[in-house]
XYZ file of N, CA, C and O in Angstrom:
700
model
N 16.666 23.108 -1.959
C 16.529 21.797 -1.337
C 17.212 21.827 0.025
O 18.341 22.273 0.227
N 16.298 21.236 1.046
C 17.159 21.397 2.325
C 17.478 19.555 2.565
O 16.926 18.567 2.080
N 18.585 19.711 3.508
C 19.116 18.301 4.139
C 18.652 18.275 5.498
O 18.541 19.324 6.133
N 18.313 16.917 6.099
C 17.787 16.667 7.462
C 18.610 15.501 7.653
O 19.202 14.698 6.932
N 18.410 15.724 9.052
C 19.843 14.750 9.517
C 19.274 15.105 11.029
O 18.852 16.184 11.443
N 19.459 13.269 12.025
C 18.512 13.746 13.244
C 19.975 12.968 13.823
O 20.600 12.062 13.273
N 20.325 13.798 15.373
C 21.543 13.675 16.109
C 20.781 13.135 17.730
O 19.593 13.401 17.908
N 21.269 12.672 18.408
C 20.493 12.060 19.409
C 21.557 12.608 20.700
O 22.523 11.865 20.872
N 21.497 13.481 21.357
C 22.146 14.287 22.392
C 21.974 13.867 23.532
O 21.113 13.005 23.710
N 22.845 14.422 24.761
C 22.411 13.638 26.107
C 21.038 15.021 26.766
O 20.577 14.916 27.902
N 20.671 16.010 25.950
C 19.466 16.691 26.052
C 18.397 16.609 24.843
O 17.654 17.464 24.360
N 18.592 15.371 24.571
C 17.431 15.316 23.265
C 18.127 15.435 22.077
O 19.306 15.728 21.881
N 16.867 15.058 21.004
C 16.980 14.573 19.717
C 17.367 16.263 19.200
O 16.834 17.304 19.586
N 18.279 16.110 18.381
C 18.456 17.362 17.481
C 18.348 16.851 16.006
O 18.562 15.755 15.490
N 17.820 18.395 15.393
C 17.309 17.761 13.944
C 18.353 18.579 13.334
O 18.177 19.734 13.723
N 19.504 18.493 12.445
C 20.323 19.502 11.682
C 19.780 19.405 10.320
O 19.574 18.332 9.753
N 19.491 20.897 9.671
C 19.428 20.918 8.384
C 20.385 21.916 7.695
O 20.870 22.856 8.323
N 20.635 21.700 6.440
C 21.551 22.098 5.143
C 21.119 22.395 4.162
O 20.093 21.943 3.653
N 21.943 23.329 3.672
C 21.788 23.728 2.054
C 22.341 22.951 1.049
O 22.141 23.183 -0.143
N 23.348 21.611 1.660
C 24.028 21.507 0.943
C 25.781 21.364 1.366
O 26.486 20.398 1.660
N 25.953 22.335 1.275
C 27.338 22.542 1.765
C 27.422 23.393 3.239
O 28.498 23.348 3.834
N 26.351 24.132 3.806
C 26.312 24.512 4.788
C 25.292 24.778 5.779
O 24.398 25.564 5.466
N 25.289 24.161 7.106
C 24.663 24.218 8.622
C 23.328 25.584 8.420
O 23.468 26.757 8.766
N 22.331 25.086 7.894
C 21.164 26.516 8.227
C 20.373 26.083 9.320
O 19.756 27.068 9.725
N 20.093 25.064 10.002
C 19.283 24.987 11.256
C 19.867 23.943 12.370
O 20.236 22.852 11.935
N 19.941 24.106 13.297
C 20.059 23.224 14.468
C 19.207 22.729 15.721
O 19.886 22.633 16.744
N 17.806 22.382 15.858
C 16.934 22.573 16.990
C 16.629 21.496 17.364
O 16.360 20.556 16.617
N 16.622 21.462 19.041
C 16.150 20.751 19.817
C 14.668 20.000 19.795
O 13.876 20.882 19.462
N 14.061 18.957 19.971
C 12.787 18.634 19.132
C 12.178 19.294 20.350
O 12.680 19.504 21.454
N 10.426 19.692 19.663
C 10.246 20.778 20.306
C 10.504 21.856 20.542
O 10.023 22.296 21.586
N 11.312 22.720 19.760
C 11.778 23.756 20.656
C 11.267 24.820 19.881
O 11.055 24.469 18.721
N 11.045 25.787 20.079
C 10.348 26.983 19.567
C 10.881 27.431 18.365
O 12.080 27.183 18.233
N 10.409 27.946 17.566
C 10.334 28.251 16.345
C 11.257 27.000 15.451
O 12.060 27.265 14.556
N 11.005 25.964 15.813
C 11.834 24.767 14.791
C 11.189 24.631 13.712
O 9.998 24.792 13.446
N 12.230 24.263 12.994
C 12.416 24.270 11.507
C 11.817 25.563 11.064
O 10.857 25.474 10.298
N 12.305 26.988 11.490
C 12.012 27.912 10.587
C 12.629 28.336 9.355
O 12.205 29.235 8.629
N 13.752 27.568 9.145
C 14.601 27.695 7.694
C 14.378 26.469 6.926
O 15.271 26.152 6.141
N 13.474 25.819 7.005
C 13.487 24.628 6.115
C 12.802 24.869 4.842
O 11.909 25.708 4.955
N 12.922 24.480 3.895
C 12.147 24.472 2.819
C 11.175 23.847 2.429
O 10.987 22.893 3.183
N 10.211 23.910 1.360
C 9.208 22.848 1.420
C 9.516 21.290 1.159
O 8.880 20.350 1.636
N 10.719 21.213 0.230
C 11.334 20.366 -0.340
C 12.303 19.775 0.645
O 13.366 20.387 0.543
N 12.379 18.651 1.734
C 13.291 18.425 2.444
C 13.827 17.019 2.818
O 13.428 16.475 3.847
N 14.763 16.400 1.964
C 14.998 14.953 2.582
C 16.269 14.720 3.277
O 17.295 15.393 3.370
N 15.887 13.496 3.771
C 16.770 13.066 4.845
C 18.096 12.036 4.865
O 18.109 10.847 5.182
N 19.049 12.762 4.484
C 20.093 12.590 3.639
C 21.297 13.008 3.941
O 21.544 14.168 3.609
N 22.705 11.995 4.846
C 23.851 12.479 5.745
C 24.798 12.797 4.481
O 25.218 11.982 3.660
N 25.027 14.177 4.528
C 26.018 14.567 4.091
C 27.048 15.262 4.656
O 26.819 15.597 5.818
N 28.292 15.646 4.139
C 29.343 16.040 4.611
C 29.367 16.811 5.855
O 29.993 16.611 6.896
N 28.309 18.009 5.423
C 28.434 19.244 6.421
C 27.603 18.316 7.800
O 27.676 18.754 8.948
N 26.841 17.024 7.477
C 26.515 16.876 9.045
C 27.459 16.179 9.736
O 27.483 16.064 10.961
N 28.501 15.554 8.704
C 30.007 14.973 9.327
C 30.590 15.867 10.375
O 31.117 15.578 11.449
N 30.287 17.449 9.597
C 31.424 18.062 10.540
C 30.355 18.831 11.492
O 30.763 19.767 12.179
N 29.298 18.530 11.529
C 28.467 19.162 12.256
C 28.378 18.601 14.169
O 28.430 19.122 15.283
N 28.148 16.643 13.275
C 28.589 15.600 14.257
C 30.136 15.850 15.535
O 30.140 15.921 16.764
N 31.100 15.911 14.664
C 31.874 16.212 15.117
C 31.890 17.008 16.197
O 32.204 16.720 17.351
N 31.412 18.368 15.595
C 31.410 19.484 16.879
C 30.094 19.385 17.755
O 30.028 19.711 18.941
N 29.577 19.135 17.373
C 28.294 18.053 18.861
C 28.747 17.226 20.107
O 28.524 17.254 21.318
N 29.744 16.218 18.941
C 30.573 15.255 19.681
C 31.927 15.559 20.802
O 32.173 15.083 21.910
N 32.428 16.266 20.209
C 33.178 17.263 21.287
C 32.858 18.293 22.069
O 33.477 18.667 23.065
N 31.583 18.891 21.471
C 31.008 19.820 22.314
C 30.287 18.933 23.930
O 30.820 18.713 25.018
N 29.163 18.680 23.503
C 28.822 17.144 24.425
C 29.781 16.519 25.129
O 29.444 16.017 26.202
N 31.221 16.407 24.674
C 31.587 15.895 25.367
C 32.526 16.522 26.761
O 33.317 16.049 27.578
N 31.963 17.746 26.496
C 32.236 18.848 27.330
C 34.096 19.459 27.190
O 34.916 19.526 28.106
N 34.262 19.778 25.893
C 35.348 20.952 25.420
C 34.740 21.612 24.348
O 33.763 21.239 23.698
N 35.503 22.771 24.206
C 35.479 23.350 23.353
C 35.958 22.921 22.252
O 37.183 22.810 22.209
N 35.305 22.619 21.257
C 35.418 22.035 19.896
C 36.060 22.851 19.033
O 36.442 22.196 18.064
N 36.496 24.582 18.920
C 37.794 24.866 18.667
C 37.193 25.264 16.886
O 37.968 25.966 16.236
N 36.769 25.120 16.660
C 35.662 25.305 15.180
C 34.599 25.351 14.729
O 33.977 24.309 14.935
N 33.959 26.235 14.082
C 32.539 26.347 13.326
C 32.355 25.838 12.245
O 32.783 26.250 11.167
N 31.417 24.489 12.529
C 31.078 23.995 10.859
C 30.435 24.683 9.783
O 29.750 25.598 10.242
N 30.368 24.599 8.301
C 30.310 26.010 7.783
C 28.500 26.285 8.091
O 27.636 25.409 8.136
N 28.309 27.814 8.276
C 26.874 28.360 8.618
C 26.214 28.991 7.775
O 26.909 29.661 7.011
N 25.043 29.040 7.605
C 24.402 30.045 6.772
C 23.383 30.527 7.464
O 22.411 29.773 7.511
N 23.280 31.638 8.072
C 22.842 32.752 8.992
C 22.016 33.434 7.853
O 22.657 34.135 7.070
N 20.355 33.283 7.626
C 18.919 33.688 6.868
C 18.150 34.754 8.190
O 17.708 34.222 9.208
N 18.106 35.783 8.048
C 17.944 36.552 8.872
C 17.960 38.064 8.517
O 18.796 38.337 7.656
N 17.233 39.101 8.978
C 16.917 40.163 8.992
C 18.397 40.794 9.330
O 19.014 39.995 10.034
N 19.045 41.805 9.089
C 19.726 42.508 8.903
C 20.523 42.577 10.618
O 21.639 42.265 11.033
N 19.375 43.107 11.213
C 19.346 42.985 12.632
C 19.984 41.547 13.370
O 21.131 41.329 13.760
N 19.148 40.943 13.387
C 18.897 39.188 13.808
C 20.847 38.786 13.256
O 21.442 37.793 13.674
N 21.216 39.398 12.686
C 22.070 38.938 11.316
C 23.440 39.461 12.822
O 24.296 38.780 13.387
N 23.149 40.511 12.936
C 24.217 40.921 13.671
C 24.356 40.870 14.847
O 25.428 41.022 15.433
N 23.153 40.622 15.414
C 23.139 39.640 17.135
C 23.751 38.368 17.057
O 24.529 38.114 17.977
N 23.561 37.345 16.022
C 24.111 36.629 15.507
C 25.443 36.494 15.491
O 25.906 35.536 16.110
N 26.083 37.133 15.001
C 27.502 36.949 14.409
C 27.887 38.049 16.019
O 28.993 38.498 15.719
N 27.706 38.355 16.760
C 28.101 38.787 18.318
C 28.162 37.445 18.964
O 29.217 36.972 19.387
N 26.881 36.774 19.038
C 26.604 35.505 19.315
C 28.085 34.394 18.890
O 28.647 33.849 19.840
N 28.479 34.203 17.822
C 29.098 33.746 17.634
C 30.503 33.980 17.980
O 31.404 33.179 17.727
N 30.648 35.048 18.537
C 31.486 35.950 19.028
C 31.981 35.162 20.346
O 33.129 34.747 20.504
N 31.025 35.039 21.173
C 31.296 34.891 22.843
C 31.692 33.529 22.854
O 30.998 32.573 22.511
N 33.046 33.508 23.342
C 34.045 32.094 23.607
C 33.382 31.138 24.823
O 32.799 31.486 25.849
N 33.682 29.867 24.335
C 33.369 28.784 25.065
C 33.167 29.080 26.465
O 34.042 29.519 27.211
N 32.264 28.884 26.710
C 32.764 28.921 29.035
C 32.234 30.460 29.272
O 32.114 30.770 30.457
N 31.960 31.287 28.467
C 31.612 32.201 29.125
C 30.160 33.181 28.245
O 29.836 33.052 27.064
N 29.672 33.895 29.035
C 28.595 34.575 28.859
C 28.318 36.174 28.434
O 28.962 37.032 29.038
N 27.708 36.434 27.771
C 27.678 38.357 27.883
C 26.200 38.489 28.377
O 25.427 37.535 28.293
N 25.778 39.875 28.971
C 23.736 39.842 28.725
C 23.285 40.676 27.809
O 23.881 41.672 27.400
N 22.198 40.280 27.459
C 21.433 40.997 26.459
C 22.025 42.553 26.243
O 22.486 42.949 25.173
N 21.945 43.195 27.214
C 22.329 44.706 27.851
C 23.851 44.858 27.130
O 24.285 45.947 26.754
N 24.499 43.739 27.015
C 25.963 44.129 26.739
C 25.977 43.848 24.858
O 26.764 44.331 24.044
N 24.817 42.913 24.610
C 25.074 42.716 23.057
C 24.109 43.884 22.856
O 24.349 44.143 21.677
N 23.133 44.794 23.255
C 22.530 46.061 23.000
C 23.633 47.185 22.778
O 23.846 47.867 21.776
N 24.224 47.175 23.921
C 25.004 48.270 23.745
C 26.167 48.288 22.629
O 26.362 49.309 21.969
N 26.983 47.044 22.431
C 27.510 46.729 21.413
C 27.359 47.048 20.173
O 28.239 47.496 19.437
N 25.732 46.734 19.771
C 24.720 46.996 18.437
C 24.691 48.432 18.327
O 24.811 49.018 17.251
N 24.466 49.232 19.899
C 23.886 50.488 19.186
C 25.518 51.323 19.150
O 25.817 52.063 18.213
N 26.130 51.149 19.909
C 27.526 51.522 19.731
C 28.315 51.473 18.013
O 29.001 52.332 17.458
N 27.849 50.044 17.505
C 28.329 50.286 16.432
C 27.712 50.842 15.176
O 28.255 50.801 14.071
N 26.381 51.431 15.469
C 25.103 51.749 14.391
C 25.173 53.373 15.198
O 24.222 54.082 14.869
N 25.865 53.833 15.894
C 25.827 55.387 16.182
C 24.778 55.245 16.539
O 23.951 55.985 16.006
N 24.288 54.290 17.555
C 22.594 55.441 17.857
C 23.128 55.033 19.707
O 23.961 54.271 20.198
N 22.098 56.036 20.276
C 22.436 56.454 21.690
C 21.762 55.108 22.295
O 22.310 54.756 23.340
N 21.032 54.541 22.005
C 20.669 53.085 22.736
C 20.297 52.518 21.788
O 20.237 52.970 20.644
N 19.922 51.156 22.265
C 19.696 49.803 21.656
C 18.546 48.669 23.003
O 19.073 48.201 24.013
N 17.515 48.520 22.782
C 16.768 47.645 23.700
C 16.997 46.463 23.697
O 16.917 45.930 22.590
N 17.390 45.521 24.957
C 18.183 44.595 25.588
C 16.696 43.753 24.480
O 16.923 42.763 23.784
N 15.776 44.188 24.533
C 14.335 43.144 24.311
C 14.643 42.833 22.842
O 14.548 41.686 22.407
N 15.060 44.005 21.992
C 15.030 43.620 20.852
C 16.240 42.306 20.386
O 16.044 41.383 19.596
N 17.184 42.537 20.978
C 18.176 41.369 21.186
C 17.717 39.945 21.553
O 17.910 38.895 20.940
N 17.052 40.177 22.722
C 16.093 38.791 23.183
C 15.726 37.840 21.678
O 16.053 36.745 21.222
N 14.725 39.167 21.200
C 13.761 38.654 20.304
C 14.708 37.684 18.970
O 14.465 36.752 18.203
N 15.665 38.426 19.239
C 16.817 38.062 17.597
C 17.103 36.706 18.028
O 16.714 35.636 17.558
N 17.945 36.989 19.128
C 18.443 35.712 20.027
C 17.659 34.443 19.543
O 18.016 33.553 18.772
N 16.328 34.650 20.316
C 14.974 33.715 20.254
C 15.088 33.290 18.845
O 14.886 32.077 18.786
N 15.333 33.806 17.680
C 15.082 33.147 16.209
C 16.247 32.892 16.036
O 16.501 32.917 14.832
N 17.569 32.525 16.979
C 18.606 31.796 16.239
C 18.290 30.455 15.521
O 17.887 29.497 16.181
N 18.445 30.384 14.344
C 18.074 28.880 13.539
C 19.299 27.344 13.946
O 19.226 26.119 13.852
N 20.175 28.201 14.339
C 21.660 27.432 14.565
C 21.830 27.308 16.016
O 22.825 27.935 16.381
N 21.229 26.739 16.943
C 21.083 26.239 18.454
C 22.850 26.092 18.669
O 23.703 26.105 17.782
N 22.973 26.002 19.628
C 24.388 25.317 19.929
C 25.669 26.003 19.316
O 26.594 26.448 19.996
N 25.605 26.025 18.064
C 26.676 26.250 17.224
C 26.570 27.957 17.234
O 27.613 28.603 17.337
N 25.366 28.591 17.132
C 25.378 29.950 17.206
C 24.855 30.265 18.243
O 23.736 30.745 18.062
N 25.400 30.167 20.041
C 25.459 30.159 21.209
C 24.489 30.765 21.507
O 24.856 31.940 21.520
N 23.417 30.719 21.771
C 22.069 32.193 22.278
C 22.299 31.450 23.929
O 22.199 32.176 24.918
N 22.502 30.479 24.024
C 22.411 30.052 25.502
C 23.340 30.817 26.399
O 23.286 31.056 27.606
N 24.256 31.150 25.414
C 25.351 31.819 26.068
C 24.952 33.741 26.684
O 25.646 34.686 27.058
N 23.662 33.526 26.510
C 23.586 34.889 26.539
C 22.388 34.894 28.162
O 21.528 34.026 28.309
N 22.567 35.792 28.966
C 22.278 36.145 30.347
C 21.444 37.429 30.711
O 21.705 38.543 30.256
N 20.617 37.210 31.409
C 19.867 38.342 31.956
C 20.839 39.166 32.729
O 21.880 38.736 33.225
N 20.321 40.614 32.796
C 20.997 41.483 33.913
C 21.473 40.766 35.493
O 20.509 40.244 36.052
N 22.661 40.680 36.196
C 22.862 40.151 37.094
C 23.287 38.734 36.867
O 23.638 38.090 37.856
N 23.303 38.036 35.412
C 23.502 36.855 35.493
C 22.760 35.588 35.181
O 23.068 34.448 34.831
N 21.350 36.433 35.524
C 20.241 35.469 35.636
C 19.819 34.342 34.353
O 20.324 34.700 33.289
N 19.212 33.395 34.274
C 18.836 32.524 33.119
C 17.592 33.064 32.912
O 16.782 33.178 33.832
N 17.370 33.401 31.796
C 15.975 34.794 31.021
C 16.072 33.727 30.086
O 17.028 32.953 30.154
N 14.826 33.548 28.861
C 15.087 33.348 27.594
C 16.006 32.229 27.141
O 17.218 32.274 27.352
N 15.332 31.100 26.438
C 16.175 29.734 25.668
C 15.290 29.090 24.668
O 14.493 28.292 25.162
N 15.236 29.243 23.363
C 13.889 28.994 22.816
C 13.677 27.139 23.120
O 12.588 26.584 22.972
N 15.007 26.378 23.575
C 15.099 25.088 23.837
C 14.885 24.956 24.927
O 14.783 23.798 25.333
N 14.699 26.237 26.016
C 14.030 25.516 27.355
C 15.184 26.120 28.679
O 16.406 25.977 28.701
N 14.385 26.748 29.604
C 15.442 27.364 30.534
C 16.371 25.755 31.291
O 17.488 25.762 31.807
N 15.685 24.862 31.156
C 16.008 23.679 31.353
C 17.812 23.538 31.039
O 18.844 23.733 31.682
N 17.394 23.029 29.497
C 18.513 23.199 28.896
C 19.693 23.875 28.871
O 20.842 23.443 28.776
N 19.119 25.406 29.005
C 20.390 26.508 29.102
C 21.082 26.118 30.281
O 22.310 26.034 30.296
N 20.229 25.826 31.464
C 20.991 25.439 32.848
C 21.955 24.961 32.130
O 22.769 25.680 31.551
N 21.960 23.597 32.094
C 22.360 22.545 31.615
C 23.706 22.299 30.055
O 24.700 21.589 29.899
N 23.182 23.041 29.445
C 24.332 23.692 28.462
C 25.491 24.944 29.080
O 26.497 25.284 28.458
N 25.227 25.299 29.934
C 26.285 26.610 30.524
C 26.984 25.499 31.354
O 28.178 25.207 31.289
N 26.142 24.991 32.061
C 26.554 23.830 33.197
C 28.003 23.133 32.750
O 29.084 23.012 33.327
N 27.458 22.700 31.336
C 28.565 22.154 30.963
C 29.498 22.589 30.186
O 30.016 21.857 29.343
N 29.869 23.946 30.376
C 30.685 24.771 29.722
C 31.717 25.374 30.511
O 32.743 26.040 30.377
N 30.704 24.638 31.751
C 31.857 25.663 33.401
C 33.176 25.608 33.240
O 33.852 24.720 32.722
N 33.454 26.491 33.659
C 34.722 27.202 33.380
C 35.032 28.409 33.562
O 35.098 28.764 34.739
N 35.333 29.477 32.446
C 35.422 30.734 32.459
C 33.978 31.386 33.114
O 32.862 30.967 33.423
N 34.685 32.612 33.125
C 33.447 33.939 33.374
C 33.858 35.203 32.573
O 34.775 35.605 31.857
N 32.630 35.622 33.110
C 32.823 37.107 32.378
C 34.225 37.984 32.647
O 34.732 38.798 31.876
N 34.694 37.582 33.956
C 35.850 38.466 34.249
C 37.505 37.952 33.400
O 38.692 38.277 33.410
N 36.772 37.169 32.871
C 37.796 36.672 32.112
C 38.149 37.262 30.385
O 39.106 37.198 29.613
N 37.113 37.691 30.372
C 37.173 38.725 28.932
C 38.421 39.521 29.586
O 38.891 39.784 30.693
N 38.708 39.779 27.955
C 39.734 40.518 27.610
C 39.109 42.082 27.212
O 38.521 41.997 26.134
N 39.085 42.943 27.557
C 38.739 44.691 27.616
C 38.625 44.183 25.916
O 39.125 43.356 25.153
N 37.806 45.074 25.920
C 37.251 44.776 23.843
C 36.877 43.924 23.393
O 36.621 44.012 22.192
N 36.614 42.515 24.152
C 36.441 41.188 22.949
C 35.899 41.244 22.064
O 36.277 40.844 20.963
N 34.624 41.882 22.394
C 33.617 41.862 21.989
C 32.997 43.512 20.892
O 31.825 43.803 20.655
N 33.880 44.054 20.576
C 33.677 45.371 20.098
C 34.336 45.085 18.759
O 34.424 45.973 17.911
């Protein structure tokens, strides 16, 4: 059984769904591949986890770092699984690119490369918008590539994250 729960953002309606006790989707209406974790069975019904879901919307939106992850459940290919949890990795205010979560992946799987594209693609099926950062992630040089919610948005979500940069990592964060 999934939970639906609709949040009204200063970039649009967001729809959050649940298992229950934990965050499996977050998407922008419209936005590409939405509701790919939902079940057939789905009503619309505020429970706890969208309390604390609210919360970190509400502080996020309100432009800080909200300092916590409401609980997640990350449904995903093995792969997808571990772009993911990198994703979740990269601190408020700042960015890595595709190229750097590739090398990361193949660094830790022993193989001599890893394609920046296949990352894209993982990225692209994050089910958890916002909360599992894909916006946070940058083309070579910096550039805005890829947002399944809209290059719009990503502007606009980094925008309001300003702050840090990359030079602000700490040697390893991310390893």
């Amino acid at each position: 059984m999934s939970y639906l729960w609709q949040y009204d953002s200063p970039l649009g309606r967001i729809t959050l769904a649940a298992n229950g006790g934990e965050l499996t989707g977050l998407w922008f209406a419209e936005q590409k591949y939405f509701g790919s974790t939902l079940t057939e069975k789905a009503e619309e019904k505020y429970i706890p986890v969208f309390a604390q879901s609210e919360k970190w919307l509400n502080i996020y939106f309100g432009g800080k770092d909200p300092g916590f992850t409401p609980p997640v459940r990350l449904e995903g290919t093995a792969f997808r699984r571990q772009v993911w949890e990198i994703l979740l990795s990269i601190p408020y205010g700042e960015t890595m690119t595709y190229g750097e979560i590739a090398g990361i992946i193949a660094q830790n799987s022993n193989l001599p490369r890893m394609a920046a594209r296949a990352v894209g693609a993982a990225a692209g099926r994050n089910p958890i918008s916002l909360v599992v950062p894909c916006h946070r992630i940058v083309g070579a040089g910096g550039s805005l590539t890829g947002y399944a919610g809209g290059l719009d948005r990503k502007e606009k979500l980094l925008a309001l994250e300003k702050g840090k940069t990359n030079s602000e990592k700490k040697e390893g964060k991310f390893l």
